[in-house]
Each structure stands twice: as C-alpha cells, then as structure tokens.
C-alpha atoms as a printed R data frame, in Angstrom:
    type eleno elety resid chain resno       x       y       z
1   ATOM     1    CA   UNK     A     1 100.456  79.648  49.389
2   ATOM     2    CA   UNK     A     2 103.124  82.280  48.538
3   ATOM     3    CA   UNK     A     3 102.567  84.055  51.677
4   ATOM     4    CA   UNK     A     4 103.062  80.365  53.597
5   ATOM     5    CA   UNK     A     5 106.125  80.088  52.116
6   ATOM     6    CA   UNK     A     6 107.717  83.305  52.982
7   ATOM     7    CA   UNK     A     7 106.883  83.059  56.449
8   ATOM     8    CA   UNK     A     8 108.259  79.450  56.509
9   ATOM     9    CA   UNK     A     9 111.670  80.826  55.177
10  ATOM    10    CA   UNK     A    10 111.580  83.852  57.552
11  ATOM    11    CA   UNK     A    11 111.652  81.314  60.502
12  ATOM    12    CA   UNK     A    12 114.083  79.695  59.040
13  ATOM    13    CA   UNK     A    13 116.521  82.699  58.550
14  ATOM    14    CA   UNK     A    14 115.683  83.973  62.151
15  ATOM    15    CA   UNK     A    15 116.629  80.397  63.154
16  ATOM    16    CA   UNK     A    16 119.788  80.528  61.155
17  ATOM    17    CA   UNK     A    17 120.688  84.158  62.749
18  ATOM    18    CA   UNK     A    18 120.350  82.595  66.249
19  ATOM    19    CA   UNK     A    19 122.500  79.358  65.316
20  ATOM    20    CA   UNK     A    20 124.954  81.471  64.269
21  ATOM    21    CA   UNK     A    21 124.902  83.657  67.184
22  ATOM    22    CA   UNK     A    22 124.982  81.101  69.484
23  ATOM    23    CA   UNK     A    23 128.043  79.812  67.695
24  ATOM    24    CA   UNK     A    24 130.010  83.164  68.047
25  ATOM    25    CA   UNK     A    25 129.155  82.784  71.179
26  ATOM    26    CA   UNK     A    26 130.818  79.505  72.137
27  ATOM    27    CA   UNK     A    27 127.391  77.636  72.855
28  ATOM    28    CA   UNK     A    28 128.023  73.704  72.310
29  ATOM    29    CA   UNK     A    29 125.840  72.118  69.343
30  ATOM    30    CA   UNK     A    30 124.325  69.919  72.062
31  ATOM    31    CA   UNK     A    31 120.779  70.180  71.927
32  ATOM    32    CA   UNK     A    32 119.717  70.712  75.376
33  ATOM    33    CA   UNK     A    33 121.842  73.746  75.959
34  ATOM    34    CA   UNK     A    34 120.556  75.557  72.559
35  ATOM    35    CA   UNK     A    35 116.855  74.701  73.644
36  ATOM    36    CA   UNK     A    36 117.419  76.216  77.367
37  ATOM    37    CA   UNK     A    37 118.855  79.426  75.710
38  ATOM    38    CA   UNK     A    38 115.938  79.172  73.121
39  ATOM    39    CA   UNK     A    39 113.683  79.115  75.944
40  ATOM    40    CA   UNK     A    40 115.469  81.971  77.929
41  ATOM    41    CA   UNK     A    41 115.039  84.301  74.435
42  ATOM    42    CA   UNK     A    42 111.403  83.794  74.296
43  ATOM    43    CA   UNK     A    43 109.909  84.202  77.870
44  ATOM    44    CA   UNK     A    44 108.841  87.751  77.537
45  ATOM    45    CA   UNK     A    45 105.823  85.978  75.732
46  ATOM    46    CA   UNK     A    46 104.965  83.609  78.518
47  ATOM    47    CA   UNK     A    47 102.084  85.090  80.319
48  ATOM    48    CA   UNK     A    48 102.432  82.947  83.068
49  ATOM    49    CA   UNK     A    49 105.797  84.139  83.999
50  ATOM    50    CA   UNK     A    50 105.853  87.447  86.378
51  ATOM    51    CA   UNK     A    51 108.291  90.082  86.172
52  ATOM    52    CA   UNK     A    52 110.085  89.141  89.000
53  ATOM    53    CA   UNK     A    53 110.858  85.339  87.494
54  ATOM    54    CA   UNK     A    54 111.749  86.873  83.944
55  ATOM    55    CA   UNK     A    55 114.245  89.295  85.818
56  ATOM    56    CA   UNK     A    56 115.656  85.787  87.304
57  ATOM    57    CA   UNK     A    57 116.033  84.246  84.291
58  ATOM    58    CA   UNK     A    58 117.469  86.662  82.269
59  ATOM    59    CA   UNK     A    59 120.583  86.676  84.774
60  ATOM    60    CA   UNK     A    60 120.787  83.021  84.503
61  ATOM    61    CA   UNK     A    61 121.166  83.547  80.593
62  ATOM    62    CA   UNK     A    62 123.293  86.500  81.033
63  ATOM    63    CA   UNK     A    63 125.530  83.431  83.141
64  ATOM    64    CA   UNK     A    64 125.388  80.997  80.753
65  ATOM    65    CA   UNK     A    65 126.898  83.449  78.177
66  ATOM    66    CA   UNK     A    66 129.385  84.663  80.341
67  ATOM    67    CA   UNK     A    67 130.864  82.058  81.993
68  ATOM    68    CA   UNK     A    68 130.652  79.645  78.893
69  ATOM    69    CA   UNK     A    69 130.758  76.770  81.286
70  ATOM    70    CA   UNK     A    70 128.778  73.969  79.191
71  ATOM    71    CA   UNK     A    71 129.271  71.147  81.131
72  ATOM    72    CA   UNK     A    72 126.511  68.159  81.940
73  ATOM    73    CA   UNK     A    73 127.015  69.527  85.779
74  ATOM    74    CA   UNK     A    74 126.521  72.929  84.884
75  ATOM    75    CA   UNK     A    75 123.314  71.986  82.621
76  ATOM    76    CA   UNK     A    76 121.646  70.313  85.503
77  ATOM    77    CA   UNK     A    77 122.184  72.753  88.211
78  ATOM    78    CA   UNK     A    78 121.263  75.750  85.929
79  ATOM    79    CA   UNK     A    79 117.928  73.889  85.399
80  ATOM    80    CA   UNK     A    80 117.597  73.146  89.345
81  ATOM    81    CA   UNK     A    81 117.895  76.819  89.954
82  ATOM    82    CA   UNK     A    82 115.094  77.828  86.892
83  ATOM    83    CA   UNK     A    83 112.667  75.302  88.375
84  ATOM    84    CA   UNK     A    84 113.416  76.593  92.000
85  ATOM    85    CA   UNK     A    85 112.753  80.383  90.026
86  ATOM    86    CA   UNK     A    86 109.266  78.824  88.511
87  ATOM    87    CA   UNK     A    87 108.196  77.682  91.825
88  ATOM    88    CA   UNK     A    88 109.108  79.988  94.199
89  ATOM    89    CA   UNK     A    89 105.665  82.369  93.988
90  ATOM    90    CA   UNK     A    90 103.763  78.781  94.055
91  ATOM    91    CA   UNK     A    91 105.782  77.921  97.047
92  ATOM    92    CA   UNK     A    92 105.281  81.383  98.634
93  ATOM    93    CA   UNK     A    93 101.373  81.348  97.711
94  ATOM    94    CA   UNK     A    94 101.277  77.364  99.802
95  ATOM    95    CA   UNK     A    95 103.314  79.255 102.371
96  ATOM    96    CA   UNK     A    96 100.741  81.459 103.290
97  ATOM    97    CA   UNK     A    97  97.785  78.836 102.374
98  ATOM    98    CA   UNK     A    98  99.508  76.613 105.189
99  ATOM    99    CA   UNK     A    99 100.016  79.584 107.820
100 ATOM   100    CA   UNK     A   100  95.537  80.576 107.569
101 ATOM   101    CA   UNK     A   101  94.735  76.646 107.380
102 ATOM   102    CA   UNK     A   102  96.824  76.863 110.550
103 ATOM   103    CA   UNK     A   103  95.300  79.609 112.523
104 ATOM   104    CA   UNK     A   104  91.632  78.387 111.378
105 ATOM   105    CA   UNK     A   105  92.476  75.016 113.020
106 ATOM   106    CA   UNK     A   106  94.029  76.644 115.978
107 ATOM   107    CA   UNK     A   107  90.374  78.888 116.273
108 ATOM   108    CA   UNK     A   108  88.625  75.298 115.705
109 ATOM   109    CA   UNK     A   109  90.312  73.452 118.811
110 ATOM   110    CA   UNK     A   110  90.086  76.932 121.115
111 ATOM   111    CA   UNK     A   111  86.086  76.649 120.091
112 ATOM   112    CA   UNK     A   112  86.026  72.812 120.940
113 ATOM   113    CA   UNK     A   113  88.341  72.894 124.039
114 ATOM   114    CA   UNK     A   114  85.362  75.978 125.569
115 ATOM   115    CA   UNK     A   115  82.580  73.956 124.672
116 ATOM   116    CA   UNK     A   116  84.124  70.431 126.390
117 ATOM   117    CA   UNK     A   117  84.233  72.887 129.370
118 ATOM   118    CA   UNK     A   118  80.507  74.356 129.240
119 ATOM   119    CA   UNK     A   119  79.702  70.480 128.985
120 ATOM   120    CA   UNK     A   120  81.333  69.433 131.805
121 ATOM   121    CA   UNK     A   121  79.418  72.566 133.803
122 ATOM   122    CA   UNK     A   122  76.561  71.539 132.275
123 ATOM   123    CA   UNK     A   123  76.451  68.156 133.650
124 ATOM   124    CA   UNK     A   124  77.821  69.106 137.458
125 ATOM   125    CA   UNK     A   125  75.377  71.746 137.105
126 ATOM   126    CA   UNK     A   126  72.398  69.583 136.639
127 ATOM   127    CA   UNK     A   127  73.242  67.299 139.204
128 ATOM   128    CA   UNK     A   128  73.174  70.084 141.845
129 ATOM   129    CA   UNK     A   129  69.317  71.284 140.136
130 ATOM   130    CA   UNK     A   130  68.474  67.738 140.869
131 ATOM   131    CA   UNK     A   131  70.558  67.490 144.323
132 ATOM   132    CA   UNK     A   132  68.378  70.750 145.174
133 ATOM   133    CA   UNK     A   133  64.654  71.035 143.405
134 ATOM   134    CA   UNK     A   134  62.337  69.003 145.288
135 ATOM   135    CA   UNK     A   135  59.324  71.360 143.212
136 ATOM   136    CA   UNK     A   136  59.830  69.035 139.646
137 ATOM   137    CA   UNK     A   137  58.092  72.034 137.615
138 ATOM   138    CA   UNK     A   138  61.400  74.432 138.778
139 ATOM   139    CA   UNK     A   139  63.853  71.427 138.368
140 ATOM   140    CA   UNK     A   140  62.860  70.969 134.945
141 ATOM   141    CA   UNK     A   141  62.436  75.043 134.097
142 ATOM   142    CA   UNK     A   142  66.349  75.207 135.613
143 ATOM   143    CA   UNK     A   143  67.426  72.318 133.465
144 ATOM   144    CA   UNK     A   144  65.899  73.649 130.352
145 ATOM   145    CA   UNK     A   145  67.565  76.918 131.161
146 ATOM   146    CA   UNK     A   146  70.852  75.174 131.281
147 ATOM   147    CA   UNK     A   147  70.753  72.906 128.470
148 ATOM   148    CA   UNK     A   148  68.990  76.124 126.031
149 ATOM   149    CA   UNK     A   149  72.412  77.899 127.159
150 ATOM   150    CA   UNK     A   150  74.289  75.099 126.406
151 ATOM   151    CA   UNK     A   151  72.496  75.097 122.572
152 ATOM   152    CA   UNK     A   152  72.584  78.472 122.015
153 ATOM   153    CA   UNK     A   153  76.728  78.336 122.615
154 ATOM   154    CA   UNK     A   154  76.618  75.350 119.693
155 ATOM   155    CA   UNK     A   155  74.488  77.543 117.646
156 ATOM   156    CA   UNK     A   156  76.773  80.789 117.617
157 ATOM   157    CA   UNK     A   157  79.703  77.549 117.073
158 ATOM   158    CA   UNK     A   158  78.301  76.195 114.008
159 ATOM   159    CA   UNK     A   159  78.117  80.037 112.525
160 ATOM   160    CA   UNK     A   160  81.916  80.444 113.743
161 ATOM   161    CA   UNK     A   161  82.641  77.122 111.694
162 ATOM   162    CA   UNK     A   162  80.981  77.830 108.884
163 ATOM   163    CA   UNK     A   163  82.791  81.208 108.755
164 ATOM   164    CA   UNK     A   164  85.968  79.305 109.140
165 ATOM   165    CA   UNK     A   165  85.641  77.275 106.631
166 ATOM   166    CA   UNK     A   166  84.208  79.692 103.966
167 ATOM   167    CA   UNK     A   167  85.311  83.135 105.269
168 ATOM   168    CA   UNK     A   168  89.377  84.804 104.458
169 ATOM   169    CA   UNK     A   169  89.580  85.490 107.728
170 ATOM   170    CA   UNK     A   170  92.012  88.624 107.435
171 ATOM   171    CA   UNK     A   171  89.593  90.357 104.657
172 ATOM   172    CA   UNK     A   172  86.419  88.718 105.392
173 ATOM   173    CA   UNK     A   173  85.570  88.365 102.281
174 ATOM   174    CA   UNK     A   174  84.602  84.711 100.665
175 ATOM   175    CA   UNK     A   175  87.931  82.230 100.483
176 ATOM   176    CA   UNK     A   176  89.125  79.816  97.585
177 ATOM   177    CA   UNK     A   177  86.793  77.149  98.831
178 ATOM   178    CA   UNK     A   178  83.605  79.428  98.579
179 ATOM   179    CA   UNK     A   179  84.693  80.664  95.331
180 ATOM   180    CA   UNK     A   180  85.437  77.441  93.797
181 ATOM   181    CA   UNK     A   181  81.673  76.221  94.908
182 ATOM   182    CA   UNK     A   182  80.066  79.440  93.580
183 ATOM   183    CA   UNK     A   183  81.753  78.775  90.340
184 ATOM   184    CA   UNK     A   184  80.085  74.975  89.878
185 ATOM   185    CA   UNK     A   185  76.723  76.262  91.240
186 ATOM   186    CA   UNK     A   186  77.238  79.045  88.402
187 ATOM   187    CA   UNK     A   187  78.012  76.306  86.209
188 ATOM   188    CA   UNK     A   188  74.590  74.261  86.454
189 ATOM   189    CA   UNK     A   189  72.554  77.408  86.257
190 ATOM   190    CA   UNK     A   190  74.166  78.321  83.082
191 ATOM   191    CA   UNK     A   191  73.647  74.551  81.860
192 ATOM   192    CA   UNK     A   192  69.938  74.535  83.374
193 ATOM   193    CA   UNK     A   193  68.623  78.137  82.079
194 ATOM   194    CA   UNK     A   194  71.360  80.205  80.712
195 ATOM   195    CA   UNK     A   195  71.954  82.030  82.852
196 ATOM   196    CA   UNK     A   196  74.987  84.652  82.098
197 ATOM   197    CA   UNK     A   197  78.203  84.225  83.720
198 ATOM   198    CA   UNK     A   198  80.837  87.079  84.692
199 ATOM   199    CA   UNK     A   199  84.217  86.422  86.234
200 ATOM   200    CA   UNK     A   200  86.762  89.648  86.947
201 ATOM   201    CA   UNK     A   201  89.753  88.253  88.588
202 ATOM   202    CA   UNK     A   202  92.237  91.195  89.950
203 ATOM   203    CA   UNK     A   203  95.700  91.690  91.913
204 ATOM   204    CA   UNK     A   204  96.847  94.658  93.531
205 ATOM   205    CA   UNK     A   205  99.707  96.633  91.272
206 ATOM   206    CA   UNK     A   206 103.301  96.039  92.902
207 ATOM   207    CA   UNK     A   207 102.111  95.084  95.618
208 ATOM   208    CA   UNK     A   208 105.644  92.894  96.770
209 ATOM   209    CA   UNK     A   209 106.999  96.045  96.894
210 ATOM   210    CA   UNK     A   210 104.844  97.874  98.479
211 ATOM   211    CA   UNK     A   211 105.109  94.813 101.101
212 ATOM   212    CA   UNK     A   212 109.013  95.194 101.243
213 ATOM   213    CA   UNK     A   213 108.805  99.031 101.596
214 ATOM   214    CA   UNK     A   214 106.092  99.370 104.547
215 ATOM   215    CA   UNK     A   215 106.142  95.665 105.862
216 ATOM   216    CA   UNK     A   216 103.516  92.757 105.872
217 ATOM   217    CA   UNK     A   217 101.340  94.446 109.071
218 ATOM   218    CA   UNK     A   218 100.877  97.306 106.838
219 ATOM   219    CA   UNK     A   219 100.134  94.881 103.764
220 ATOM   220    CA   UNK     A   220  97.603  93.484 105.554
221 ATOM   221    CA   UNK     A   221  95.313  96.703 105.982
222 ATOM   222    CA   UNK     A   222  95.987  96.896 102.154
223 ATOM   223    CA   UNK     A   223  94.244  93.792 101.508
224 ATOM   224    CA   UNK     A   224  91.728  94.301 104.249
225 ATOM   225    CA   UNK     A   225  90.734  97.812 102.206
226 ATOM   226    CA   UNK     A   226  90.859  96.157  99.187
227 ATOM   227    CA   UNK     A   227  88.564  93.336 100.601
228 ATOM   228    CA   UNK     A   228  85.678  95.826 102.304
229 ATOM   229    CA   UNK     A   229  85.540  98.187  98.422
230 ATOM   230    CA   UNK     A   230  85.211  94.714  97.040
231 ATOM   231    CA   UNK     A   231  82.426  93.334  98.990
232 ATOM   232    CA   UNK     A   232  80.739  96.750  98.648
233 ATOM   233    CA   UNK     A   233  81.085  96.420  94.591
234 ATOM   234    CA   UNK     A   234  79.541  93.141  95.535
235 ATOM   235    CA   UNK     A   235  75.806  94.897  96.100
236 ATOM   236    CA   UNK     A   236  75.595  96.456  92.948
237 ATOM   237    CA   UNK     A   237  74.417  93.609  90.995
238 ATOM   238    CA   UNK     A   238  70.026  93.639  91.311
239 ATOM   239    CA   UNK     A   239  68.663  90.746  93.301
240 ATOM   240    CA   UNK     A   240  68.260  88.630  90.825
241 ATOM   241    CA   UNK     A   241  71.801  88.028  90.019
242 ATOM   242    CA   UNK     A   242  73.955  86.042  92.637
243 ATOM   243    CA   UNK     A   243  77.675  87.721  93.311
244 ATOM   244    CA   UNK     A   244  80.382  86.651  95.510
245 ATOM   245    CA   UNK     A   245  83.166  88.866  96.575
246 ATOM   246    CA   UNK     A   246  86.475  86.721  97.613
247 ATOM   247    CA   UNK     A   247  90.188  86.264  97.696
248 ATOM   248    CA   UNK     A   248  91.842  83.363  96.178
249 ATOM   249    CA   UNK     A   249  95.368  83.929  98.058
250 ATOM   250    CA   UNK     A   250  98.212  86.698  98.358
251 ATOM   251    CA   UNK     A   251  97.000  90.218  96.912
252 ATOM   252    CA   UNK     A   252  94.628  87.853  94.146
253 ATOM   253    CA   UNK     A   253  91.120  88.792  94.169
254 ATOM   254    CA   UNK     A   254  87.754  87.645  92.564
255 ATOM   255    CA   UNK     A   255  84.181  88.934  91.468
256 ATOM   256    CA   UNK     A   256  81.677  86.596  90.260
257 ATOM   257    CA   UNK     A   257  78.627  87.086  89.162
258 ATOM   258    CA   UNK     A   258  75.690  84.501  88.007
259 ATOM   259    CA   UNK     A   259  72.405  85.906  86.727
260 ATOM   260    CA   UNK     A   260  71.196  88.520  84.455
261 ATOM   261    CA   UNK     A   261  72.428  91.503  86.216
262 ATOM   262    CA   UNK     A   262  76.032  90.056  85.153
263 ATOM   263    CA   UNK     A   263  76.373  91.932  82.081
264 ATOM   264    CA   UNK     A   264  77.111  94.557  84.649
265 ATOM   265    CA   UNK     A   265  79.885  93.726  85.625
266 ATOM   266    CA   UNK     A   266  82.650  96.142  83.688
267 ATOM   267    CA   UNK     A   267  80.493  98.747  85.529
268 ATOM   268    CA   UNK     A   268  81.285  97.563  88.761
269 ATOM   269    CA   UNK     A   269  84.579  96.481  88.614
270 ATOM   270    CA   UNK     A   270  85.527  99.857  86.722
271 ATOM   271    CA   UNK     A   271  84.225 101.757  89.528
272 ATOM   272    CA   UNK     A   272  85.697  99.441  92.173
273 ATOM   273    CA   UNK     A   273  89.232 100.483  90.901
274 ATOM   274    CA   UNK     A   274  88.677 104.268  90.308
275 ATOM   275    CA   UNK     A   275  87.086 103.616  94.226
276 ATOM   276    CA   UNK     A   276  90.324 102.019  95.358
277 ATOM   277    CA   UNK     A   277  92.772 104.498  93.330
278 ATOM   278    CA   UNK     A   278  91.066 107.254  94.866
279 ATOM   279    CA   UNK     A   279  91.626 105.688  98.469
280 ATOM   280    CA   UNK     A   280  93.665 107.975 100.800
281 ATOM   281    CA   UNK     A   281  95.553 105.221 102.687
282 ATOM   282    CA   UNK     A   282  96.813 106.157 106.076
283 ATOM   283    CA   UNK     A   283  99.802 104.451 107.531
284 ATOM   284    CA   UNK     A   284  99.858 104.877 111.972
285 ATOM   285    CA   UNK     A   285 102.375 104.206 114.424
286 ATOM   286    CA   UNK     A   286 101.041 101.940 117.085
287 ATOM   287    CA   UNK     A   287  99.879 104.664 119.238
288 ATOM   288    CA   UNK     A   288  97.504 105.399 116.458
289 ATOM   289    CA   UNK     A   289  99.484 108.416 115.533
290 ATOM   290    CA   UNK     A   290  98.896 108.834 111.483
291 ATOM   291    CA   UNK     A   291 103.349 108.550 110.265
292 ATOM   292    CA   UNK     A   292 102.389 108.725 106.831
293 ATOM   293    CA   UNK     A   293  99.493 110.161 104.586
294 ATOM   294    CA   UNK     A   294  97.554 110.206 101.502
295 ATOM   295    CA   UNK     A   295  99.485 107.001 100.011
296 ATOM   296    CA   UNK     A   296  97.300 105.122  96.904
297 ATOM   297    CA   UNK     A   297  97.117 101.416  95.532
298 ATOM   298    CA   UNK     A   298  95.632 100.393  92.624
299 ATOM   299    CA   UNK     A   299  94.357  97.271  91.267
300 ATOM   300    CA   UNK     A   300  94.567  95.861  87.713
301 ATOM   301    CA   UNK     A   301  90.968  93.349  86.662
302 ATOM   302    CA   UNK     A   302  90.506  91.193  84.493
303 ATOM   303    CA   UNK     A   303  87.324  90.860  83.228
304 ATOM   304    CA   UNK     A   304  85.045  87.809  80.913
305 ATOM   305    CA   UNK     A   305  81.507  86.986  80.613
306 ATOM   306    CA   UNK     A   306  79.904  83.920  79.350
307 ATOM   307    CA   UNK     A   307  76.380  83.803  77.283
308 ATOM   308    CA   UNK     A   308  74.843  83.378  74.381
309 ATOM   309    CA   UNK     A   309  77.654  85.792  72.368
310 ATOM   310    CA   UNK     A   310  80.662  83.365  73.378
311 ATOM   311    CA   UNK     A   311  79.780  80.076  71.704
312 ATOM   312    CA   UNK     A   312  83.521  79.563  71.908
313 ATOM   313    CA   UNK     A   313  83.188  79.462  75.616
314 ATOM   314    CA   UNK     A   314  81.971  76.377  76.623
315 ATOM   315    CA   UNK     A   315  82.736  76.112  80.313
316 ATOM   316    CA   UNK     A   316  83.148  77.976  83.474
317 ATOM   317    CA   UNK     A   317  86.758  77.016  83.254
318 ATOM   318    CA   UNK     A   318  87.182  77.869  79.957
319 ATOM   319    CA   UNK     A   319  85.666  81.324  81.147
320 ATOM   320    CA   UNK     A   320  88.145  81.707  83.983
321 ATOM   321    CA   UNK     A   321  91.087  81.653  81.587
322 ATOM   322    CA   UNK     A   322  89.683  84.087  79.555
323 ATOM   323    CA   UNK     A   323  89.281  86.982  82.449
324 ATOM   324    CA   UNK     A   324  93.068  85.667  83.521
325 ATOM   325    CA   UNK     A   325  94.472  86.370  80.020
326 ATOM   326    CA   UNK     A   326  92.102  89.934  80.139
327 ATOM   327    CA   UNK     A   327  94.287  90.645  83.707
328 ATOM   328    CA   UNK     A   328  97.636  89.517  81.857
329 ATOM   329    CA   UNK     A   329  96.842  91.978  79.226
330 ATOM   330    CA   UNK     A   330  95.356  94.674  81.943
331 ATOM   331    CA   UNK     A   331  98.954  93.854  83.996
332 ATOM   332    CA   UNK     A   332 101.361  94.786  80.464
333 ATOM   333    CA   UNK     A   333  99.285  97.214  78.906
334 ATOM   334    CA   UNK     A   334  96.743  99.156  81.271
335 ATOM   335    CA   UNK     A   335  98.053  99.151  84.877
336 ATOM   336    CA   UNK     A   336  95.602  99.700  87.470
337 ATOM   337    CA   UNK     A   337  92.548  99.961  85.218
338 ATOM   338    CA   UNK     A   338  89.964  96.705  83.805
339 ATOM   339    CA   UNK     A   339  90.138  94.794  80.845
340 ATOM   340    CA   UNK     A   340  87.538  93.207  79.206
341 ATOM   341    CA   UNK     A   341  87.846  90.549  76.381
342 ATOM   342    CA   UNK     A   342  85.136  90.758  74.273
343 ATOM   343    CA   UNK     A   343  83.483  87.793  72.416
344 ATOM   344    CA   UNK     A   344  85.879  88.486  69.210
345 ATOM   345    CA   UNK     A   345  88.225  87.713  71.593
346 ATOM   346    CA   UNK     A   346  89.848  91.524  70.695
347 ATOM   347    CA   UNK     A   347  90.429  93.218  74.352
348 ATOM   348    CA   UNK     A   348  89.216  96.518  75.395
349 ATOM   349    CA   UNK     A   349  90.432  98.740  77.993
350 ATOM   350    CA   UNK     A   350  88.069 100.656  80.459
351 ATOM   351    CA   UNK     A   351  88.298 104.021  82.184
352 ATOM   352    CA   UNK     A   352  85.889 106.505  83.344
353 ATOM   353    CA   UNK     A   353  84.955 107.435  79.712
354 ATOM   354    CA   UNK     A   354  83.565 104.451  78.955
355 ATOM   355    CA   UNK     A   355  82.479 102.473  81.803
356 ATOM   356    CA   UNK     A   356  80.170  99.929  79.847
357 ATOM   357    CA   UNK     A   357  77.849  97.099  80.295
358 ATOM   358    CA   UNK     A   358  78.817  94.118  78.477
C-alpha cells in the first residue's frame, strides 16, 4: 500500500510541474489545448508513431509554444495538420497498393484482350479445316490440334492469374493476400493439432532515405534483393513445416512458418540479415556501367512464435502483434539485427553469437 501511494503522489507532482509549466508558458486552462500538448510530450512512447511523424509533431508543439496563438481556429487546424501527419505513411502505403492493383489489372485485360483474339482465329480457322478436309479422320486431327492450342494458351493464363493475384509482382515473392490466407490456414492447424506457429515481420533500415538519395528505380532492386535472400531463407525450414516468404507493402516484409520445423525460425531470420548486411549492392548507369559500389542495407525482424510455452497467446493475431512489438523494439534498440520476444514476454536480441532455436 505505501508504495501505491507514493507513486500516486509522484504523478501527481509531475502533473503539477507540467500545469505549472504550461502556465509560464501562456497555455489557456482550456482543456483541449493542455490535452493536445499532453499528447505532444508523450509520443516518444507510442510505438506506432515513426520517426519521421514524431519529428512532425514536435515542430507543431514547438508552434504552439511559440506563437501562443490559442484560438478555437488555431485548435482545429493544428489538429487537421496532426491527423494529415498520422495518415500520411497510411496514405502513401494505399498509394502504392492502388498503383500494383493497377498494373495487375492492366496485365489481366492485355491477357483477356490476346485470348478474345486466338478465339476469334480459332473459329475462322476451323471453318477453313472444314471448308478444306474432305478425309474426316484429318479434319478432326486439325481441329483437335487447334482447339489443344487454344487450351494450352488458357492453361499457361490461369497460372499467369493465379500469379497475379497471389504473387508481388516487383519481388516475386507471396503478396498481402497470400499472406493473410497462410496465416488462417496456420490458424486451424494450430487449433486442429498444435501445430507451432512463427511469424518474423521485418522492414528495411532507412530505407526513405535511401529512396530519396538514389531514387525509387534503384529502391526497387533493393526490395527485389531483399525479396530473392528472403525466399531463399524460405527453404530452410524441413518439409514438414509449411513457410511462406512475402511482402505486405513498401520496404515491409514477412516470414511465416507453420509446423514443427518453426522453432527454427530465429535461425533463419538471423542469418537472412547477416546474408543481406553482407550484400555488396551495385548501383549501374543504364548502359550497365557499375556508377557506384559495395553499398549495404540492412534489415531489422521481428520475431514471435506460438505453442505450447505462450498460453498467453491465444491467436494468430494476437501472435502477429507480438513479432510487431519484437520489430518496434529491434527498430529503437538493435538496428539491423532480430528480436525475439520470448514467452516471459522479456525480449532478446540476436547476433551471430547466439543464433538460437526457439
């Protein structure tokens, strides 16, 4: 009880402190301005928040306190421009979403525009085996020709489809729709027969700078590398064990695993990013002349694992949040390396001295 009560009255006196600051400082005793400010003050422990929005924010407190303009229109717009700050990476993120959905339907109606063509050949070109073949043996050998061209052409279409629909098509690895369905798949087998779980989620470190410094072409071959290493980590786990390799979005990366090999997977992912901070990227001119050399990325993971040691974890989603705080805390405290969060829910930090199973 003693112990309750001093930490009741040291909120209260840091409480005080900021009341009084805030009235040295000219801030109104309106409510909604003090809460804004409160809110400004303790972002650095919002996890959701990247540096790029906290940077924002702080100059819209720094504002606030400078211009001392605490009017009802000056309230409203300074909360217009801190929503417009939250949303911008989600707007960015649908941005790009919009511009892939976009080119896959543009690939769909190139396929189904060919195919109304081989149709239409198809049917002047059995008229004319008809028209011609009095011997019905050879007219019906030529038509079956035709038409088992004709079906092979759908075939290869229905593969091109499927890849469409499941398939990043700049990394080639599996996209947000493919990942989502592996997760609910992993989901029944770990309700049918307990069957371990292991999620690592992962972004590339600075990687919207590296963008503004060498440009988006360049960007791309980033996340094209970082896509091939990934589906290579992907064939590590034993055949038992099902594993998908894909990107959700942007430079934001996934590695699932379902099965008992999945313990494994601190192993793998610690490897994949010593693999990828090794990588000499080159950088070529487009005469294929290399401009620039021996450049490195590196990733930062995020890794969790559901079994019989986390009966806190009761759900695949609940297991997703857990590797996405393990990459928050990989992102603040151990840039480009993995993070594991263990079932005390304590984190630990890999590197090459103790690459572990978990």
């Amino acid at each position: 009880m003693p112990k309750s009560r001093t930490s009741s009255a040291d909120c209260t006196n840091t409480y005080i402190k900021l009341f009084e600051m805030f009235d040295k400082a000219g801030v109104p005793p309106e409510t909604r301005w003090r809460s804004l400010l409160l809110f400004f003050r303790e972002m650095k422990d919002y996890h959701y928040l990247d540096q790029d929005q906290k940077i924002a924010l702080l100059a819209q407190m720094e504002d606030i306190l400078k211009s001392k303009h605490y009017t009802e229109e000056h309230l409203v717009s300074t909360i217009r421009r801190c929503s417009e700050i939250f949303s911008k990476p989600i707007v960015k993120q649908l941005d790009s979403m919009v511009h892939e959905t976009a080119s896959v339907i543009d690939q769909f109606f190139s396929k189904l525009s060919s195919r109304y063509g081989d149709i239409s050949h198809l049917e002047s070109e059995s008229m004319a085996i008809v028209a011609e073949s009095a011997d019905s043996t050879m007219m019906l050998e030529k038509l079956q020709s035709a038409f088992h061209r004709v079906k092979v052409l759908f075939e290869e279409d229905i593969c091109t489809l499927e890849n469409l629909a499941f398939i990043d098509p700049l990394t080639e690895v599996s996209n947000r729709l493919s990942l989502d369905l592996f997760m609910k798949n992993a989901s029944g087998r770990w309700l049918a027969d307990r069957h371990p779980v292991a999620i690592a989620l992962f972004d590339i470190d600075h990687f919207k700078d590296f963008n503004d410094t060498f440009g988006h072409l360049i960007g791309d071959q980033v996340l094209k590398v970082v896509g091939s290493h990934l589906k290579r980590a992907r064939e590590e786990f034993d055949a038992q064990t099902e594993a998908m390799a894909g990107r959700f979005g942007g430079d934001e990366f996934s590695l699932m695993a379902s099965g008992p090999d999945a313990h494994q997977m601190a192993r793998v992912i610690n490897r994949f990013c010593s693999a990828i901070k090794n990588f000499n990227l080159l950088i070529r001119d487009t005469e294929g002349n290399v401009v620039k050399n021996n450049l490195h990325i590196t990733v930062s993971a995020g890794i969790a694992v559901l079994d019989s040691n986390t009966p806190q974890v009761q759900t695949i989603e609940q297991l997703f949040e857990r590797s996405d705080k393990a990459l928050y805390h990989a992102k603040h405290n151990a840039r480009s390396r993995a993070v594991v969060i263990k079932p005390n829910d304590k984190f630990l930090i890999l590197d090459e001295e103790n690459d572990v199973s978990i």
